[in-house]
């Protein structure tokens, strides 16, 4: 890391202590860190006790054949029973499990744990009737409706691993996943609502099924929820309506206990290149990790909290922090179908106000877009119920953190910046809101039970004040078990770089500040090398966003004859900044120079109306690099809005 990079981050000296009331009643206390370190396996066994096991394990961890881990060996449990039935058995059947809020205003529905149990049982019976057996894979391609959660739990209940494909993905993306995991069935809907209009899903399933067939894989059944009532093509041999099958099925279903290492789901995540990786998670360890972290990191009080995670279930955050963690913990939560600003910009804040949400978990990209709209909108709502705020998905820049804490949390609700990945299954690095103080921009320290380090190329821990690669140094229960069908790629991608030390390589760059707290800088491939200096895209973005006229920024390293790579920035201006004035580019270059140093000065700054983002809100820098290097723009199929690149490219040819 360059000295400039480090000194800029170390300039961030705001500190927020945990609120006294939260600290006094915190689920975990300071001592948990030491206790976990003293006997990690005992600590994790204690966390696994949160679940109901039909048969207890006889060994906590089998790490005899690394990197292939087995957790809670010999134990047997059913994930759906743990997320639903046991709460009903404990007398909490009438508690609301899901406050579902549809995008059309007033289209809402509450499901109690009892109702959830009935529907999951019905769906499990239907899947079995359709020929789905334990071990078969089922793809789920759905909008954010309660049936999506029911579908996942029904699969878990019969031991059929699900693979949820984000409802906004193309038929191509769906087809490649159907083929890769050889899905026997697909659960979908006719469509869903987005920005006030019905948008179709079933046609993409029809197309994907045809594409899969042409590649030699036939999907046997497609179960279709009627959500919008739009016309659909119907293949009577394959297609089955949910309301005519699940709706009529028996609500009696006895869950079978499966081995702790039974596959629970496959979640596809894009690698830097090549075909998506099917990340495999198994039952006992994953459920332990998601339940424990949800309880500890959000300081969850299941009896009184109303929790809301705005992720989509097509993303790992939706799996761990909408479905498995929260439901295993028996909380009441909000599930929202639509976009943040439909039909009005204050929609999210109104939901928080009306349902008295106390824990709120979202992504920095959403926070920044609200910042851009201005404080007046959230200020119209009473959000005093909020007590913990979470952030996930990318580094949160200090300005966004402080805005989130101040405007949304009223300086009362702490922000937990949670670092983790599809592969880690659950949160690894985060403050504990009642224990750890907060520093804007830092994910702070590994949670109790997790061991992380920042290391050099050679695998040596870096001293405080230095940067390097983020690794996890000990196995953890919710770790990925492999890449579906590709053990070699699993070893190669995550375990080969530090094979000697046995570290898990996360693919992220990070640094330790002078206190030893961690700052995740983003993917290693987002780290630029300019004239031999390592610069983080995140850090330059953060500097740009700290300028009063800038709402959002994305930075890439473009090939440069002189310096190896050069910094290219794309910025969106705040509404009130208008077009920024004619000197805006010079002004921003000076600003970055001042904030970080001359080495970081962007060679090129383009003012753009939008940035290309994936559906999970990550900026696709690869596409921006294409623009910066004057290449034809590559594959845009995983963008949330593929027209964005046209806007940006036209800007550039227009001399923007
Ligand atoms: C949960 C999720 C994982 C990658 C990860 C990192 C980035 C996620 C972050 C963060 C900095 C945080 N990331 N959370 N970077 N601070 N709090 O996002 O999973 O979609 O697999 O992405 O996201 O780069 O490696 P996934």
mmCIF file of N, CA, C and O in Angstrom, residues 240-278:
data_model
loop_
_atom_site.group_PDB
_atom_site.id
_atom_site.type_symbol
_atom_site.label_atom_id
_atom_site.label_comp_id
_atom_site.label_asym_id
_atom_site.label_seq_id
_atom_site.Cartn_x
_atom_site.Cartn_y
_atom_site.Cartn_z
ATOM 1 N N UNK A 240 -47.352 -26.538 -13.509
ATOM 2 C CA UNK A 240 -48.352 -26.814 -12.481
ATOM 3 C C UNK A 240 -48.607 -25.507 -11.730
ATOM 4 O O UNK A 240 -47.649 -24.843 -11.311
ATOM 5 N N UNK A 241 -49.854 -25.131 -11.569
ATOM 6 C CA UNK A 241 -50.152 -23.932 -10.783
ATOM 7 C C UNK A 241 -49.978 -24.219 -9.293
ATOM 8 O O UNK A 241 -50.427 -25.243 -8.788
ATOM 9 N N UNK A 242 -49.378 -23.287 -8.619
ATOM 10 C CA UNK A 242 -49.168 -23.380 -7.173
ATOM 11 C C UNK A 242 -50.521 -23.466 -6.443
ATOM 12 O O UNK A 242 -50.724 -24.334 -5.599
ATOM 13 N N UNK A 243 -51.464 -22.584 -6.812
ATOM 14 C CA UNK A 243 -52.726 -22.553 -6.055
ATOM 15 C C UNK A 243 -53.551 -23.815 -6.279
ATOM 16 O O UNK A 243 -54.354 -24.187 -5.445
ATOM 17 N N UNK A 244 -53.327 -24.474 -7.418
ATOM 18 C CA UNK A 244 -54.084 -25.703 -7.670
ATOM 19 C C UNK A 244 -53.408 -26.929 -7.063
ATOM 20 O O UNK A 244 -54.009 -27.995 -7.010
ATOM 21 N N UNK A 245 -52.161 -26.788 -6.657
ATOM 22 C CA UNK A 245 -51.439 -27.935 -6.088
ATOM 23 C C UNK A 245 -51.130 -27.667 -4.608
ATOM 24 O O UNK A 245 -51.767 -28.241 -3.718
ATOM 25 N N UNK A 246 -50.213 -26.734 -4.358
ATOM 26 C CA UNK A 246 -49.855 -26.404 -2.970
ATOM 27 C C UNK A 246 -51.113 -25.984 -2.199
ATOM 28 O O UNK A 246 -51.344 -26.439 -1.063
ATOM 29 N N UNK A 247 -51.933 -25.160 -2.855
ATOM 30 C CA UNK A 247 -53.140 -24.641 -2.215
ATOM 31 C C UNK A 247 -54.106 -25.732 -1.776
ATOM 32 O O UNK A 247 -54.903 -25.523 -0.860
ATOM 33 N N UNK A 248 -54.027 -26.879 -2.428
ATOM 34 C CA UNK A 248 -54.952 -27.978 -2.108
ATOM 35 C C UNK A 248 -54.301 -29.063 -1.255
ATOM 36 O O UNK A 248 -54.986 -29.982 -0.821
ATOM 37 N N UNK A 249 -52.993 -28.972 -1.062
ATOM 38 C CA UNK A 249 -52.281 -30.082 -0.406
ATOM 39 C C UNK A 249 -52.538 -30.107 1.098
ATOM 40 O O UNK A 249 -52.996 -29.122 1.689
ATOM 41 N N UNK A 250 -52.221 -31.229 1.685
ATOM 42 C CA UNK A 250 -52.384 -31.381 3.134
ATOM 43 C C UNK A 250 -51.393 -30.491 3.890
ATOM 44 O O UNK A 250 -50.247 -30.300 3.450
ATOM 45 N N UNK A 251 -51.835 -29.967 5.028
ATOM 46 C CA UNK A 251 -50.933 -29.171 5.864
ATOM 47 C C UNK A 251 -50.170 -30.053 6.857
ATOM 48 O O UNK A 251 -49.429 -29.545 7.701
ATOM 49 N N UNK A 252 -50.382 -31.354 6.761
ATOM 50 C CA UNK A 252 -49.639 -32.280 7.624
ATOM 51 C C UNK A 252 -48.382 -32.737 6.893
ATOM 52 O O UNK A 252 -48.462 -33.270 5.786
ATOM 53 N N UNK A 253 -47.246 -32.536 7.514
ATOM 54 C CA UNK A 253 -46.016 -33.050 6.917
ATOM 55 C C UNK A 253 -44.982 -33.236 8.013
ATOM 56 O O UNK A 253 -44.703 -32.302 8.762
ATOM 57 N N UNK A 254 -44.451 -34.436 8.104
ATOM 58 C CA UNK A 254 -43.453 -34.697 9.140
ATOM 59 C C UNK A 254 -42.063 -34.465 8.579
ATOM 60 O O UNK A 254 -41.666 -35.122 7.617
ATOM 61 N N UNK A 255 -41.341 -33.479 9.142
ATOM 62 C CA UNK A 255 -39.993 -33.222 8.609
ATOM 63 C C UNK A 255 -39.031 -34.343 8.993
ATOM 64 O O UNK A 255 -39.051 -34.830 10.127
ATOM 65 N N UNK A 256 -38.200 -34.690 8.046
ATOM 66 C CA UNK A 256 -37.206 -35.734 8.292
ATOM 67 C C UNK A 256 -35.888 -35.055 8.664
ATOM 68 O O UNK A 256 -35.539 -34.023 8.084
ATOM 69 N N UNK A 257 -35.184 -35.635 9.612
ATOM 70 C CA UNK A 257 -33.889 -35.056 9.962
ATOM 71 C C UNK A 257 -32.826 -35.541 8.987
ATOM 72 O O UNK A 257 -32.806 -36.711 8.613
ATOM 73 N N UNK A 258 -31.959 -34.598 8.558
ATOM 74 C CA UNK A 258 -30.883 -34.953 7.638
ATOM 75 C C UNK A 258 -29.534 -34.778 8.315
ATOM 76 O O UNK A 258 -29.411 -34.065 9.314
ATOM 77 N N UNK A 259 -28.546 -35.420 7.711
ATOM 78 C CA UNK A 259 -27.193 -35.306 8.222
ATOM 79 C C UNK A 259 -26.766 -33.836 8.251
ATOM 80 O O UNK A 259 -27.125 -33.050 7.380
ATOM 81 N N UNK A 260 -26.010 -33.464 9.249
ATOM 82 C CA UNK A 260 -25.523 -32.091 9.375
ATOM 83 C C UNK A 260 -24.854 -31.612 8.084
ATOM 84 O O UNK A 260 -24.965 -30.445 7.717
ATOM 85 N N UNK A 261 -24.190 -32.491 7.368
ATOM 86 C CA UNK A 261 -23.493 -32.109 6.131
ATOM 87 C C UNK A 261 -24.351 -32.297 4.881
ATOM 88 O O UNK A 261 -23.849 -32.236 3.757
ATOM 89 N N UNK A 262 -25.648 -32.534 5.047
ATOM 90 C CA UNK A 262 -26.517 -32.654 3.877
ATOM 91 C C UNK A 262 -26.575 -31.290 3.169
ATOM 92 O O UNK A 262 -26.758 -30.265 3.818
ATOM 93 N N UNK A 263 -26.430 -31.278 1.820
ATOM 94 C CA UNK A 263 -26.477 -29.994 1.090
ATOM 95 C C UNK A 263 -27.787 -29.257 1.332
ATOM 96 O O UNK A 263 -28.856 -29.841 1.212
ATOM 97 N N UNK A 264 -27.684 -27.982 1.687
ATOM 98 C CA UNK A 264 -28.887 -27.177 1.915
ATOM 99 C C UNK A 264 -29.200 -26.344 0.664
ATOM 100 O O UNK A 264 -30.351 -26.278 0.239
ATOM 101 N N UNK A 265 -28.177 -25.717 0.113
ATOM 102 C CA UNK A 265 -28.421 -24.964 -1.124
ATOM 103 C C UNK A 265 -27.133 -24.709 -1.890
ATOM 104 O O UNK A 265 -26.039 -24.843 -1.353
ATOM 105 N N UNK A 266 -27.335 -24.349 -3.150
ATOM 106 C CA UNK A 266 -26.242 -23.910 -4.002
ATOM 107 C C UNK A 266 -26.564 -22.476 -4.396
ATOM 108 O O UNK A 266 -27.673 -22.190 -4.830
ATOM 109 N N UNK A 267 -25.632 -21.574 -4.183
ATOM 110 C CA UNK A 267 -25.858 -20.174 -4.556
ATOM 111 C C UNK A 267 -24.784 -19.800 -5.562
ATOM 112 O O UNK A 267 -23.601 -19.878 -5.259
ATOM 113 N N UNK A 268 -25.208 -19.399 -6.737
ATOM 114 C CA UNK A 268 -24.237 -19.053 -7.779
ATOM 115 C C UNK A 268 -23.737 -17.637 -7.583
ATOM 116 O O UNK A 268 -24.498 -16.721 -7.277
ATOM 117 N N UNK A 269 -22.448 -17.491 -7.741
ATOM 118 C CA UNK A 269 -21.865 -16.167 -7.630
ATOM 119 C C UNK A 269 -20.875 -16.002 -8.762
ATOM 120 O O UNK A 269 -20.231 -16.966 -9.171
ATOM 121 N N UNK A 270 -20.800 -14.788 -9.291
ATOM 122 C CA UNK A 270 -19.933 -14.604 -10.449
ATOM 123 C C UNK A 270 -18.488 -14.545 -10.029
ATOM 124 O O UNK A 270 -18.138 -13.865 -9.076
ATOM 125 N N UNK A 271 -17.678 -15.276 -10.737
ATOM 126 C CA UNK A 271 -16.237 -15.157 -10.552
ATOM 127 C C UNK A 271 -15.786 -13.982 -11.388
ATOM 128 O O UNK A 271 -16.599 -13.334 -12.044
ATOM 129 N N UNK A 272 -14.481 -13.675 -11.369
ATOM 130 C CA UNK A 272 -14.022 -12.564 -12.186
ATOM 131 C C UNK A 272 -14.183 -12.911 -13.668
ATOM 132 O O UNK A 272 -14.480 -12.063 -14.482
ATOM 133 N N UNK A 273 -13.956 -14.167 -13.992
ATOM 134 C CA UNK A 273 -14.138 -14.605 -15.382
ATOM 135 C C UNK A 273 -14.829 -15.955 -15.367
ATOM 136 O O UNK A 273 -15.041 -16.542 -14.321
ATOM 137 N N UNK A 274 -15.166 -16.418 -16.540
ATOM 138 C CA UNK A 274 -15.658 -17.784 -16.679
ATOM 139 C C UNK A 274 -17.052 -17.980 -16.146
ATOM 140 O O UNK A 274 -17.756 -17.028 -15.843
ATOM 141 N N UNK A 275 -17.432 -19.228 -16.009
ATOM 142 C CA UNK A 275 -18.819 -19.483 -15.632
ATOM 143 C C UNK A 275 -19.026 -19.279 -14.133
ATOM 144 O O UNK A 275 -18.084 -19.413 -13.352
ATOM 145 N N UNK A 276 -20.242 -18.943 -13.738
ATOM 146 C CA UNK A 276 -20.507 -18.692 -12.333
ATOM 147 C C UNK A 276 -20.175 -19.909 -11.472
ATOM 148 O O UNK A 276 -20.260 -21.045 -11.926
ATOM 149 N N UNK A 277 -19.797 -19.615 -10.240
ATOM 150 C CA UNK A 277 -19.438 -20.689 -9.316
ATOM 151 C C UNK A 277 -20.643 -21.038 -8.460
ATOM 152 O O UNK A 277 -21.245 -20.152 -7.865
ATOM 153 N N UNK A 278 -20.970 -22.306 -8.380
ATOM 154 C CA UNK A 278 -22.077 -22.750 -7.530
ATOM 155 C C UNK A 278 -21.554 -23.024 -6.123
ATOM 156 O O UNK A 278 -20.951 -24.057 -5.849
#
